[in-house]
Short mmCIF file of C-alpha atoms in Angstrom, two decimals:
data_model
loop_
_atom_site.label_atom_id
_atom_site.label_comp_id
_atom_site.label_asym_id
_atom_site.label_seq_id
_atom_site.Cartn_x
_atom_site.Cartn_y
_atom_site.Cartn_z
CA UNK A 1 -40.93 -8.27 -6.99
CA UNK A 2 -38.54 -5.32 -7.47
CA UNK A 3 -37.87 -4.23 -11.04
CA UNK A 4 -34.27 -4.00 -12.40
CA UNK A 5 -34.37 -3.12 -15.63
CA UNK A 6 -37.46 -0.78 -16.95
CA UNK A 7 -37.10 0.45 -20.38
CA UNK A 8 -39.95 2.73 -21.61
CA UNK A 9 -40.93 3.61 -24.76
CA UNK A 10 -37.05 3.14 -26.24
CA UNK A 11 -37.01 4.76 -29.86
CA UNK A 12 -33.44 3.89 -31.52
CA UNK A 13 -32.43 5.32 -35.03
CA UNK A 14 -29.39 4.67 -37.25
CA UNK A 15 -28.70 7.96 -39.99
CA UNK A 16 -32.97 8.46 -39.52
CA UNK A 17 -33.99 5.15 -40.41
CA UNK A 18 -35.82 4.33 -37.00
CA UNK A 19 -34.75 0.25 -36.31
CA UNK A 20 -36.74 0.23 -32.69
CA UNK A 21 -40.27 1.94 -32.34
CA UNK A 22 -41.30 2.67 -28.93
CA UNK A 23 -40.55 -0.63 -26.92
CA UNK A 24 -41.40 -1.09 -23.08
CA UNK A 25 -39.86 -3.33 -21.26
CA UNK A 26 -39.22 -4.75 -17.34
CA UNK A 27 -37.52 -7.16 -16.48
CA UNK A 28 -38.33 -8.25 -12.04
CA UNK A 29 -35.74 -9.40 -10.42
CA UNK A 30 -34.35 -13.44 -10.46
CA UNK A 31 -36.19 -12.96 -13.84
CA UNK A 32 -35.22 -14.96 -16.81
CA UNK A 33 -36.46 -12.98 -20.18
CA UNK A 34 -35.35 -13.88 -23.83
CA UNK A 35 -35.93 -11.76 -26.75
CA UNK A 36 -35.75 -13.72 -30.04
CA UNK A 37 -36.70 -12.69 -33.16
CA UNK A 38 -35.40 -12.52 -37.08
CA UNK A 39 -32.36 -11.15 -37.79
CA UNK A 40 -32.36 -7.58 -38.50
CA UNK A 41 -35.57 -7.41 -35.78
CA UNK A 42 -33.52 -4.97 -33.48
CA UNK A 43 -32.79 -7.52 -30.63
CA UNK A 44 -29.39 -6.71 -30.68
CA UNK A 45 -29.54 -3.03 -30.62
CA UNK A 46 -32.42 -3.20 -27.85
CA UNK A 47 -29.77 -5.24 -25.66
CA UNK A 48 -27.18 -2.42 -26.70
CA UNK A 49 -29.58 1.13 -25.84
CA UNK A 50 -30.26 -1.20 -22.09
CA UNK A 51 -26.71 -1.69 -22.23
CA UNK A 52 -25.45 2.15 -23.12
CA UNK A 53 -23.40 1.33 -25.91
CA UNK A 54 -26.04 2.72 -28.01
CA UNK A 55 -27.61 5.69 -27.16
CA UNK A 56 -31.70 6.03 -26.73
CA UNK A 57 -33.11 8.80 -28.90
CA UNK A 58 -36.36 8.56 -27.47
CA UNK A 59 -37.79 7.13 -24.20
CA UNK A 60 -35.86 6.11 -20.65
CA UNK A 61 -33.78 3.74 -19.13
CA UNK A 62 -34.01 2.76 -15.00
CA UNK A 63 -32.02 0.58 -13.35
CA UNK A 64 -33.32 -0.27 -9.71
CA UNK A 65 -35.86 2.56 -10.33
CA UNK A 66 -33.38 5.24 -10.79
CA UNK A 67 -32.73 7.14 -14.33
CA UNK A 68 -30.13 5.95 -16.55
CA UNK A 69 -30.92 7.51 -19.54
CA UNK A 70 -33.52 9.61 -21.12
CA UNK A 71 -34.73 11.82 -23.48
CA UNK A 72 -35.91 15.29 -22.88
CA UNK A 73 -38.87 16.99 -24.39
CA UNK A 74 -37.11 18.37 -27.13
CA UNK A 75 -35.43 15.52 -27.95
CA UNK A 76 -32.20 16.01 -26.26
CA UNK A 77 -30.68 12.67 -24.65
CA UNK A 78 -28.85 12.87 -21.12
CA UNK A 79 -27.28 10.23 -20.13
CA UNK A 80 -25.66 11.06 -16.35
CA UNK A 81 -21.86 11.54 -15.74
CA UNK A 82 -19.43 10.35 -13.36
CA UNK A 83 -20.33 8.55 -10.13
CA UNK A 84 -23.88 8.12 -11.15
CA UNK A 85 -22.95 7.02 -14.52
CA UNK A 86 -20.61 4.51 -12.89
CA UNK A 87 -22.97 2.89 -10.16
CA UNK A 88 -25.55 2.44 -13.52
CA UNK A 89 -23.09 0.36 -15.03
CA UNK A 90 -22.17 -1.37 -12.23
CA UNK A 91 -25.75 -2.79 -12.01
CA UNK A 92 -25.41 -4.34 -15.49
CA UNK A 93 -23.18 -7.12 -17.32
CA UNK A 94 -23.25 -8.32 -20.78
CA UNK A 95 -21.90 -10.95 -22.32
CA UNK A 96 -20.54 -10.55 -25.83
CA UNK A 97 -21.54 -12.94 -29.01
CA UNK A 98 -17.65 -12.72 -29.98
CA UNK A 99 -16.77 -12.75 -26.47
CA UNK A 100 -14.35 -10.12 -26.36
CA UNK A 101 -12.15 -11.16 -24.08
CA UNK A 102 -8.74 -8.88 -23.49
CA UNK A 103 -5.66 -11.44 -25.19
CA UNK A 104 -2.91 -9.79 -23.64
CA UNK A 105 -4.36 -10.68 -20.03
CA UNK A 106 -4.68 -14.65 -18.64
CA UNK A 107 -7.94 -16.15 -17.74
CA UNK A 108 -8.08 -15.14 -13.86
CA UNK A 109 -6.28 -11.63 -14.91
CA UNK A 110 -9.62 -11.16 -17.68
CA UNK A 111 -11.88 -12.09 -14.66
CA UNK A 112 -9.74 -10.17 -11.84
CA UNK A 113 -8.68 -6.97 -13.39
CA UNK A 114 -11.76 -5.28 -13.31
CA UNK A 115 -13.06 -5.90 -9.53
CA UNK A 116 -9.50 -5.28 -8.43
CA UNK A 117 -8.76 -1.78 -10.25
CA UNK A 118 -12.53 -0.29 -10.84
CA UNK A 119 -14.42 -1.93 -7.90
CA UNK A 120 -10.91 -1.47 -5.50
CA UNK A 121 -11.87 -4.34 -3.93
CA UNK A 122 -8.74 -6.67 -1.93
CA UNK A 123 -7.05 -8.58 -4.43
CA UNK A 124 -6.66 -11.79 -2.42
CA UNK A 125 -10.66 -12.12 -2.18
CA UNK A 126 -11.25 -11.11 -6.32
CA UNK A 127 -8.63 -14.23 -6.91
CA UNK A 128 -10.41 -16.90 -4.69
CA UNK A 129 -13.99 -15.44 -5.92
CA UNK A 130 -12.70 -16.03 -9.47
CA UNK A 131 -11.66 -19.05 -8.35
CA UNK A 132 -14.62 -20.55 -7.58
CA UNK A 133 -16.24 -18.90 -10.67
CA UNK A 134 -13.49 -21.15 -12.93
CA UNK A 135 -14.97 -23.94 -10.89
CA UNK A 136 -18.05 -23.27 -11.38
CA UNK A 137 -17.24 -22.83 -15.52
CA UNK A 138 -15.72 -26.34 -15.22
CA UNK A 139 -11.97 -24.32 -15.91
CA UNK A 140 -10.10 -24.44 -13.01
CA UNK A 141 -6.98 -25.66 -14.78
CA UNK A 142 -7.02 -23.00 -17.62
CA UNK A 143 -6.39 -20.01 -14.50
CA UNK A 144 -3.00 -19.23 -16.41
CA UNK A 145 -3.99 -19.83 -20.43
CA UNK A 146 -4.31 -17.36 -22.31
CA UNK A 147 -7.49 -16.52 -24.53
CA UNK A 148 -6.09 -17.46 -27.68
CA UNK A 149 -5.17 -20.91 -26.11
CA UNK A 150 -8.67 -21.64 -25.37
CA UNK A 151 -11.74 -22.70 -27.51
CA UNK A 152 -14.79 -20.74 -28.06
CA UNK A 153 -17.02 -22.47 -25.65
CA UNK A 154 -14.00 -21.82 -23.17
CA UNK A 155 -13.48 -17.98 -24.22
CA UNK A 156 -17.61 -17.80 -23.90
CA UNK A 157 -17.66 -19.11 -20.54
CA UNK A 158 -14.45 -17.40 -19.49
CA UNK A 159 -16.65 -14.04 -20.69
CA UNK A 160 -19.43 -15.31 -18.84
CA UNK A 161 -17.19 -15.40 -15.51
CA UNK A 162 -15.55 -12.29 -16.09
CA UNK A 163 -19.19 -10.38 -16.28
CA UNK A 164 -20.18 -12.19 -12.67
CA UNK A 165 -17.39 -11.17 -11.18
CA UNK A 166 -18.34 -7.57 -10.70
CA UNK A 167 -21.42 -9.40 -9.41
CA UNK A 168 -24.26 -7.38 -11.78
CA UNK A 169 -27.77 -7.03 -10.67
CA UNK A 170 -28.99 -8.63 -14.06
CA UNK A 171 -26.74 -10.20 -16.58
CA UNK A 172 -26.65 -9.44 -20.79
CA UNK A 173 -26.28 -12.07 -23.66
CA UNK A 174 -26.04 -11.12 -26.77
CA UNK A 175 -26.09 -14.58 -28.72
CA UNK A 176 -24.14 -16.13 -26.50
CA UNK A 177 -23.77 -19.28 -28.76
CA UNK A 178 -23.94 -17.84 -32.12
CA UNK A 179 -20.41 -17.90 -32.53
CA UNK A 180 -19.71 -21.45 -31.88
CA UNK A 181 -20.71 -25.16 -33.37
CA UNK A 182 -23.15 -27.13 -31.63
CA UNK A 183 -21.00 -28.96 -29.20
CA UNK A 184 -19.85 -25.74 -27.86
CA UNK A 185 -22.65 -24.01 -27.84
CA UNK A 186 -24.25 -26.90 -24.91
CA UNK A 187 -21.38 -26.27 -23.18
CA UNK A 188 -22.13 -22.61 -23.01
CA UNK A 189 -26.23 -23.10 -22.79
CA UNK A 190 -25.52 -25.58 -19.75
CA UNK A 191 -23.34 -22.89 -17.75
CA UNK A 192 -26.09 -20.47 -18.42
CA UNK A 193 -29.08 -22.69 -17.27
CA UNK A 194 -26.69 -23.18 -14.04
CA UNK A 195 -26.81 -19.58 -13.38
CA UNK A 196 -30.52 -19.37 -13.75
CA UNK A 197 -30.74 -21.72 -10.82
CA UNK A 198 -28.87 -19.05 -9.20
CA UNK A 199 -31.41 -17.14 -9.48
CA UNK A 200 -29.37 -14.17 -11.29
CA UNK A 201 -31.59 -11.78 -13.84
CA UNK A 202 -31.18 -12.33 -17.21
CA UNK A 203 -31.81 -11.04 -20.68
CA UNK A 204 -31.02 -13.39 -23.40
CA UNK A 205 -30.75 -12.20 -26.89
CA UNK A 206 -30.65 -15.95 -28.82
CA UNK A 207 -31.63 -17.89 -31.46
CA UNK A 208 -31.42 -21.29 -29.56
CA UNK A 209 -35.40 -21.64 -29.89
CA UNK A 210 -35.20 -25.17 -27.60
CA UNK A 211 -33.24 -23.32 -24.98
CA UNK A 212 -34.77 -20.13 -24.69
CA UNK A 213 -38.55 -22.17 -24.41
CA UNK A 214 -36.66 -24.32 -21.37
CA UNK A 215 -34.69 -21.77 -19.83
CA UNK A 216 -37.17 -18.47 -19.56
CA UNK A 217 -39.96 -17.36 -17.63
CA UNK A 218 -41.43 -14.87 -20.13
CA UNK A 219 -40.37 -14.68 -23.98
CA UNK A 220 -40.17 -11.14 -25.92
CA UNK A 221 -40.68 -11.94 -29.93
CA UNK A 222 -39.65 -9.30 -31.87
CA UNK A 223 -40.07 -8.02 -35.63
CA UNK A 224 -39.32 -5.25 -37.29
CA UNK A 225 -38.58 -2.82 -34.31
CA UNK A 226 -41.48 -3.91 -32.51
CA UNK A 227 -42.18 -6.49 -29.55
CA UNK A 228 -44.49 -8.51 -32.10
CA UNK A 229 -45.76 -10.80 -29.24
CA UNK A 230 -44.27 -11.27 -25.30
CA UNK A 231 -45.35 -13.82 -22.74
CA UNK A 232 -44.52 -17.01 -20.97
CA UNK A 233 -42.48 -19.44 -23.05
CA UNK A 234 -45.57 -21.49 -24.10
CA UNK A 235 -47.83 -19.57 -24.99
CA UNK A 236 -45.23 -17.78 -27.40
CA UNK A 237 -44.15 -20.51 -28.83
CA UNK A 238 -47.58 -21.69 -29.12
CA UNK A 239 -49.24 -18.98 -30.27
CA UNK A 240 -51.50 -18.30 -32.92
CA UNK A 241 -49.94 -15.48 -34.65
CA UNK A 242 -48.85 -15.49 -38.24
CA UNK A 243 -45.29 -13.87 -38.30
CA UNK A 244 -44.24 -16.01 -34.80
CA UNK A 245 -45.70 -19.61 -36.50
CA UNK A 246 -43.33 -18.28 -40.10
CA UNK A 247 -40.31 -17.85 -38.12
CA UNK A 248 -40.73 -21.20 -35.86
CA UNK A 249 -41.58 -22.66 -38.86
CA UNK A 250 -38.19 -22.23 -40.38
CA UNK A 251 -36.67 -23.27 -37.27
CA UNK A 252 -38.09 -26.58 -36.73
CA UNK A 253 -37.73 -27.35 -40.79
CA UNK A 254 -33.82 -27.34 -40.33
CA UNK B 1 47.40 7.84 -37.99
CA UNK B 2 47.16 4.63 -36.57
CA UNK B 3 44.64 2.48 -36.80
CA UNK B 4 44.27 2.35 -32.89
CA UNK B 5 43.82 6.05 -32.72
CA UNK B 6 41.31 6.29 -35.71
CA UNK B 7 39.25 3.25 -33.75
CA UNK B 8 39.08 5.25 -30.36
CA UNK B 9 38.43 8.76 -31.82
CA UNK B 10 35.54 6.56 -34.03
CA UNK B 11 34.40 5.17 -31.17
CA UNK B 12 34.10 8.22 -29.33
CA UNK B 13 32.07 9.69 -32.12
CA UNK B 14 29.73 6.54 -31.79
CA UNK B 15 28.69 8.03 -28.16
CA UNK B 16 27.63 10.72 -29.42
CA UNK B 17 25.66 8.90 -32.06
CA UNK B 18 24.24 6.56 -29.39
CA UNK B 19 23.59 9.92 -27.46
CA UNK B 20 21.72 11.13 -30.37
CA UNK B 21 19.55 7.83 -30.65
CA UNK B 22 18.83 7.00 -27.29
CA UNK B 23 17.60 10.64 -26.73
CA UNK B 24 15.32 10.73 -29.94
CA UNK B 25 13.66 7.89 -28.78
CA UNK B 26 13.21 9.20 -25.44
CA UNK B 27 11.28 12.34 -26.89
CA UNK B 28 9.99 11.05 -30.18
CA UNK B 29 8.17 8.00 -28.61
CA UNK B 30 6.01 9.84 -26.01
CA UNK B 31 5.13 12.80 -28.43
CA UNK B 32 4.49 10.21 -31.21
CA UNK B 33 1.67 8.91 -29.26
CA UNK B 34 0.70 12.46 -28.29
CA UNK B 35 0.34 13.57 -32.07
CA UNK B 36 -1.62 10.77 -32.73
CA UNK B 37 -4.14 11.23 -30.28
CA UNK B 38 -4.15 14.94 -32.05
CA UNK B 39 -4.26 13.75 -35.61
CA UNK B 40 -7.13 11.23 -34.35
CA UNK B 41 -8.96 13.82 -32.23
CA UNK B 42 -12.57 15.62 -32.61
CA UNK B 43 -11.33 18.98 -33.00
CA UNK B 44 -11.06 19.30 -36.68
CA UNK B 45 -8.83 22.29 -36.03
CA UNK B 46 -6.40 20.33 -33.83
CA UNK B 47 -6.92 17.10 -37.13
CA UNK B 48 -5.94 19.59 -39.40
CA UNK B 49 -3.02 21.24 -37.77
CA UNK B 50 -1.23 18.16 -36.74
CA UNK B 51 -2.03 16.60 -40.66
CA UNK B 52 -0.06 19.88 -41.77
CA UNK B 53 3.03 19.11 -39.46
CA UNK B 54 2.97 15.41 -40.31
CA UNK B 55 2.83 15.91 -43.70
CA UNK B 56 5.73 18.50 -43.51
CA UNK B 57 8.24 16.19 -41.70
CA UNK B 58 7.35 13.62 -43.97
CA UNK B 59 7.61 16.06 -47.03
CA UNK B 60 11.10 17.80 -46.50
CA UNK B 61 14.17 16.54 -45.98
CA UNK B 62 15.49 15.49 -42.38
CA UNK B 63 19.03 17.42 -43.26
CA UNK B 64 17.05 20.64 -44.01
CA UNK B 65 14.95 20.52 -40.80
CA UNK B 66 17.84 20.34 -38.41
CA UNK B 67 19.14 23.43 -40.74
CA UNK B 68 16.28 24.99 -39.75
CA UNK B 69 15.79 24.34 -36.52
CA UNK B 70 19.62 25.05 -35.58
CA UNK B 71 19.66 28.65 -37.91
CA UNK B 72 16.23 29.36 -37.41
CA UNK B 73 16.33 31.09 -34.30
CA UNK B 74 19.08 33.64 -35.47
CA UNK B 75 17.69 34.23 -39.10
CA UNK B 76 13.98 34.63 -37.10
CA UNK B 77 14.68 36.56 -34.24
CA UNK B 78 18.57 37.28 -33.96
CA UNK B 79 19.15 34.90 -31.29
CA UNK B 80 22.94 33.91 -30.66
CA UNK B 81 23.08 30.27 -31.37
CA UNK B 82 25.86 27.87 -31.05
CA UNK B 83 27.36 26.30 -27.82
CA UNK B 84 25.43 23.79 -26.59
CA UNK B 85 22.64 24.64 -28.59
CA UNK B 86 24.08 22.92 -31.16
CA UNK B 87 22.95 19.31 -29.85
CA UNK B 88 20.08 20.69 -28.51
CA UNK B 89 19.11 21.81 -32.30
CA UNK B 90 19.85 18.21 -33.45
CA UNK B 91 17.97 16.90 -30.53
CA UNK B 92 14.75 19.05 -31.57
CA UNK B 93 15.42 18.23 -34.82
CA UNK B 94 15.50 14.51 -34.60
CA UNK B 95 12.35 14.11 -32.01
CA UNK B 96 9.98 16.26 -34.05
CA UNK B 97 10.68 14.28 -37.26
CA UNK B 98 10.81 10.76 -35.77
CA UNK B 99 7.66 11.76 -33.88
CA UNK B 100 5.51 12.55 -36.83
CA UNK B 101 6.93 9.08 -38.58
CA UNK B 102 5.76 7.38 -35.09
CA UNK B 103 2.41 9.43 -34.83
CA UNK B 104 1.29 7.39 -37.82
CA UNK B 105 2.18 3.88 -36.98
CA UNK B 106 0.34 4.88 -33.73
CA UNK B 107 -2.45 5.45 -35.38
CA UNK B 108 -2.52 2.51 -38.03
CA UNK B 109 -2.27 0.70 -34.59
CA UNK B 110 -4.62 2.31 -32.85
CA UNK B 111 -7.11 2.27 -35.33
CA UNK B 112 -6.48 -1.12 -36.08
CA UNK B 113 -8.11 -2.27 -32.42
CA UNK B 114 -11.60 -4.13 -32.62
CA UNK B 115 -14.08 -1.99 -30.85
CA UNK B 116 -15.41 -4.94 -28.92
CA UNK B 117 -12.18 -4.17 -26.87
CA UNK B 118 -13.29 -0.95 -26.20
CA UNK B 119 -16.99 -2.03 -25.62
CA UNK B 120 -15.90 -5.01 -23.07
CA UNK B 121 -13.65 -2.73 -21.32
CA UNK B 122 -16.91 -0.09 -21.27
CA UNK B 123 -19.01 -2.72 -20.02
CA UNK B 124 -16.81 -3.79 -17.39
CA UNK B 125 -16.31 -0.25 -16.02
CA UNK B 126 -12.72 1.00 -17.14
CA UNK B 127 -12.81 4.61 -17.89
CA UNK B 128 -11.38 5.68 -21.33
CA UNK B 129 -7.52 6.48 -19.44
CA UNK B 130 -7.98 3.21 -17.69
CA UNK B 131 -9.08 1.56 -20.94
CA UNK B 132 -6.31 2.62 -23.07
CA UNK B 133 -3.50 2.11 -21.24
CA UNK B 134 -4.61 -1.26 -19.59
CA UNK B 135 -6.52 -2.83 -22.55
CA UNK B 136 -5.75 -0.95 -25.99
CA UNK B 137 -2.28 0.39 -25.83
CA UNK B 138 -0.44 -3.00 -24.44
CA UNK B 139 -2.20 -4.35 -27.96
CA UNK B 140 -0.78 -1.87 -29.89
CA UNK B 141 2.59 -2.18 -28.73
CA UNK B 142 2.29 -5.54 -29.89
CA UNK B 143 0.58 -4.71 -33.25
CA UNK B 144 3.22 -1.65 -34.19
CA UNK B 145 6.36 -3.32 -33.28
CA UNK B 146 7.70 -4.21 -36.40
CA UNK B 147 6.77 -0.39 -38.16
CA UNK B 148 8.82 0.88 -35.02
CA UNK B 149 11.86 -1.32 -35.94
CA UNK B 150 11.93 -0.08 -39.07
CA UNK B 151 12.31 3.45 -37.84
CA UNK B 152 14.62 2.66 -35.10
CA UNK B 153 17.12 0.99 -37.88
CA UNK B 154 16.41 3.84 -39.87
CA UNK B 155 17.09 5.97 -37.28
CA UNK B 156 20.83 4.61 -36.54
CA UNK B 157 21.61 5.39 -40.01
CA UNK B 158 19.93 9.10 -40.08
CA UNK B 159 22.22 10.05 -36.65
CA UNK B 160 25.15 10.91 -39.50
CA UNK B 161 22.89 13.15 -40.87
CA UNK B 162 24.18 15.35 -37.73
CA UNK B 163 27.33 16.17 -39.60
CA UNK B 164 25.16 19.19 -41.44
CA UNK B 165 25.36 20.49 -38.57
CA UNK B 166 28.93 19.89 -37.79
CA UNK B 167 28.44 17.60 -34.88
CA UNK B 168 31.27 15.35 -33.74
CA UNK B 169 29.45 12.26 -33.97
CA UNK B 170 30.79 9.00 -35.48
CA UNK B 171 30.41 10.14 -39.27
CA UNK B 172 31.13 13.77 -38.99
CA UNK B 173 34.61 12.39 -37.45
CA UNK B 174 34.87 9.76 -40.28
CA UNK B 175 34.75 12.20 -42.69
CA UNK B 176 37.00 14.60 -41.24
CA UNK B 177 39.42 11.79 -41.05
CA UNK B 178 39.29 10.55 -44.44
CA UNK B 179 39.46 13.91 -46.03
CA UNK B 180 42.50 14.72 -43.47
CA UNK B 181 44.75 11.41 -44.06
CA UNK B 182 42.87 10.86 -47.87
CA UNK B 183 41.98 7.37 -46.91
CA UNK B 184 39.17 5.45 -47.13
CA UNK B 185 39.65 3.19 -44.05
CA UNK B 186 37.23 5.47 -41.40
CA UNK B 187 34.57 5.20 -43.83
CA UNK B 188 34.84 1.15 -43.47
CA UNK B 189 34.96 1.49 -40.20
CA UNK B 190 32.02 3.54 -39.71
CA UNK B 191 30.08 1.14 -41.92
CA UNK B 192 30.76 -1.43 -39.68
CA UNK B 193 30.02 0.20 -36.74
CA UNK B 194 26.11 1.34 -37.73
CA UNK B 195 26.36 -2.24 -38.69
CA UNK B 196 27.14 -3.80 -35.62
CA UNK B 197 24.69 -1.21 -34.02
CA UNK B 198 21.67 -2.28 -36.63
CA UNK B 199 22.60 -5.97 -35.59
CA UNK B 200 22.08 -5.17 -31.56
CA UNK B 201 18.87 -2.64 -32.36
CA UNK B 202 17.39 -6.09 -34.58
CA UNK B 203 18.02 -8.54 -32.23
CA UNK B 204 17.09 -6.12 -29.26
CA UNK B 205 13.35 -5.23 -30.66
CA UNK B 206 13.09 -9.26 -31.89
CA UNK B 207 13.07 -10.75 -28.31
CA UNK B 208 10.74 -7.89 -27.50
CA UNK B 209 8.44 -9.56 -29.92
CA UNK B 210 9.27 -12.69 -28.90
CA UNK B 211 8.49 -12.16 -25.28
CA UNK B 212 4.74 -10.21 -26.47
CA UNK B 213 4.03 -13.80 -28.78
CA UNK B 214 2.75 -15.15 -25.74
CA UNK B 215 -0.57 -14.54 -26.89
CA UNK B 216 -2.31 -13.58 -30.41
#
């Protein structure tokens, strides 16, 4: 299987207090990986150095085997520049916790704008691609709301569209649901097990313990800016290891 | 004089007033947004430089700048002035002062964007040009409107302010009325007229926020 995403030995500081400590990752392609963990564990900000909206100090990035970012000997980051930089982050998509969807612009224009002005692509096949995509989100008839019409489960999966659109080699969520009450968030958490029948790569940053055990085919546990414990969703969730058993512990008490 | 004559050589004057207006804007809203990208920047050279010339519009009197700007030139380097210079001086005048008042409510805007705009719009692929003017400024517009009316009504009012100067706009003329025929009458009809004007500017920059309300 073809690797997408390899992150090696990823360091990550804030102001010198180090929150990630030398984490290796892959992630194969049609792959389903979740990373769950305490709060405060560095989940997010691992999703956010793969993602480039934090930047590495320590270790590389490759997407589809090429360099996306790394650190020199000496400690100096590069992170590559104009066409390179944009077909890197045209391989990747993430979907937002607060979904961050643009207000001023309608549902098909969130989902539209960006394959029509950055990917130049005809505008008559974007709209019937996005389209189908509202179809496939169950929100064909909300083409022309606007965001703050819709609910969060609808803004979510609106997000989720808008990220497939530019049709990414492997797809971001960073707590997809965490933002919503339980009704939405199965409304979310079944559009994103529909996707993994796709097939499409994904990295799921989530605190849904019952979903991420159905949904994955390997499970990254993290503590303290460390993978604590990674492997297929049973044996994770199974496994006889102190800090993993706490933190499932607290989960299956509420 | 007649009424009828005082209301034509008024309304002439309010041309020139409207000249005055509609050209400020025209200058002062483009170079607004260009000092607040300065007074926002990296540079701390370029911060500090643009914090000095906000803070001195803001700091001396509007009457006194277009003093300087129109005298300037001839006290600083001998220049002739006078001619059409004149409105050109009131012109310079007006946009650098209504610029540094529109830097700042530029910025409040700006500043007041969540970054997860800025992130999506990353993510997605926009470049920072594409990603202001498609995603941040058509927010901001939204956000600043009401600051800008404010200015804009204030800036109706401050056109008189041209009379230091001695252009014939509508108050200079008012004034050279009253003091010619001792009556008070231009000065009601001048009050009436920056009235009427307020009234149109109000109503004008209200539908515009109406028509942005279409989303939150």
């Amino acid at each position: 299987m073809r690797k997408i995403l390899e992150m090696n030995h990823i360091r990550k500081e804030f102001d010198g207090l180090e929150v990630i400590h030398d984490i290796s990752l892959s992630v194969e392609e049609g792959e389903i990986l979740s990373i769950i963990g305490p709060s405060g564990s560095g989940k997010s900000t691992l999703l956010r150095c793969a993602t480039m909206l934090e930047k590495i100090d320590g270790g590389e990035i490759l997407y589809m085997g090429e360099r996306a970012a790394w650190t020199e000997p000496d400690g100096k980051r590069v992170y590559p520049k104009g066409a390179k930089e944009k077909k890197i982050k045209s391989y990747f998509g993430l979907v937002f916790q607060n979904f961050n969807l643009f207000p001023h612009y309608s549902v098909i224009k969130n989902i539209t704008d960006a394959p029509i002005v950055i990917q130049k692509r005809p505008k008559e096949e974007v709209y019937q691609e996005a389209r189908e995509l509202l179809a496939k989100m169950g929100l064909s008839d909300k083409e022309d709301a606007y965001p703050c019409q819709l609910s969060g489960g609808q803004c979510q999966r609106v997000a989720i569209a808008r990220a497939l659109a530019l049709n990414p080699k492997i797809l971001f969520f960073d707590e997809p649901t965490s933002a919503l009450d339980p009704e939405l968030t199965g409304e979310v958490l079944k559009v994103i097990k529909s996707l993994a029948d796709l097939h499409i790569t994904m990295v799921i940053v989530t605190h849904e313990m019952a979903f991420a055990r159905d949904i994955s085919d390997r499970i990254i546990f993290m503590d303290k800016g460390v993978v604590a414990l990674e492997g297929k969703p049973e044996d994770v969730f199974d496994a006889d290891h102190t800090r993993i058993k706490e933190f499932l512990g607290k989960f299956n008490r509420v | 004089m007649s009424f009828s004559v005082m209301l034509e050589q008024l309304s002439g004057g309010m041309i020139k007033s409207l000249g005055i207006f509609v050209l400020t804007l025209v200058f002062s809203l483009p170079l607004g947004l260009l000092v607040s990208f300065a007074r926002m920047s990296k540079n701390s050279l370029l911060r500090t430089v643009t914090k000095a010339y906000i803070s001195l519009m803001r700091g001396t009197p509007l009457m006194l700048q277009l003093l300087v700007v129109y005298f300037g030139p001839y006290y600083l380097f001998g220049m002739r002035i006078g001619g059409s210079y004149r409105f050109m001086a009131i012109i310079i005048g007006f946009a650098l002062n209504y610029a540094a008042y529109f830097a700042e409510i530029y910025r409040s805007g700006i500043e007041s964007m969540p970054v997860g705009q800025y992130e999506a719009a990353n993510i997605l692929g926009y470049s920072k040009t594409q990603c202001f003017f498609r995603i941040i400024f058509p927010q901001v517009v939204k956000r600043i409107l009401p600051a800008v009316t404010n200015e804009v009504i204030t800036l109706v009012k401050d056109t008189s302010l041209s009379f230091s100067l001695a252009y014939a706009e509508m108050f200079t003329i008012a004034k050279q009325i009253a003091a010619a025929e001792t009556t008070f009458i231009p000065f009601v009809v001048a009050a009436v007229f920056y009235f009427v004007f307020n009234l149109v500017v109000a109503v004008g920059m209200e539908t515009i926020e109406k028509k942005l309300s279409y989303y939150q």
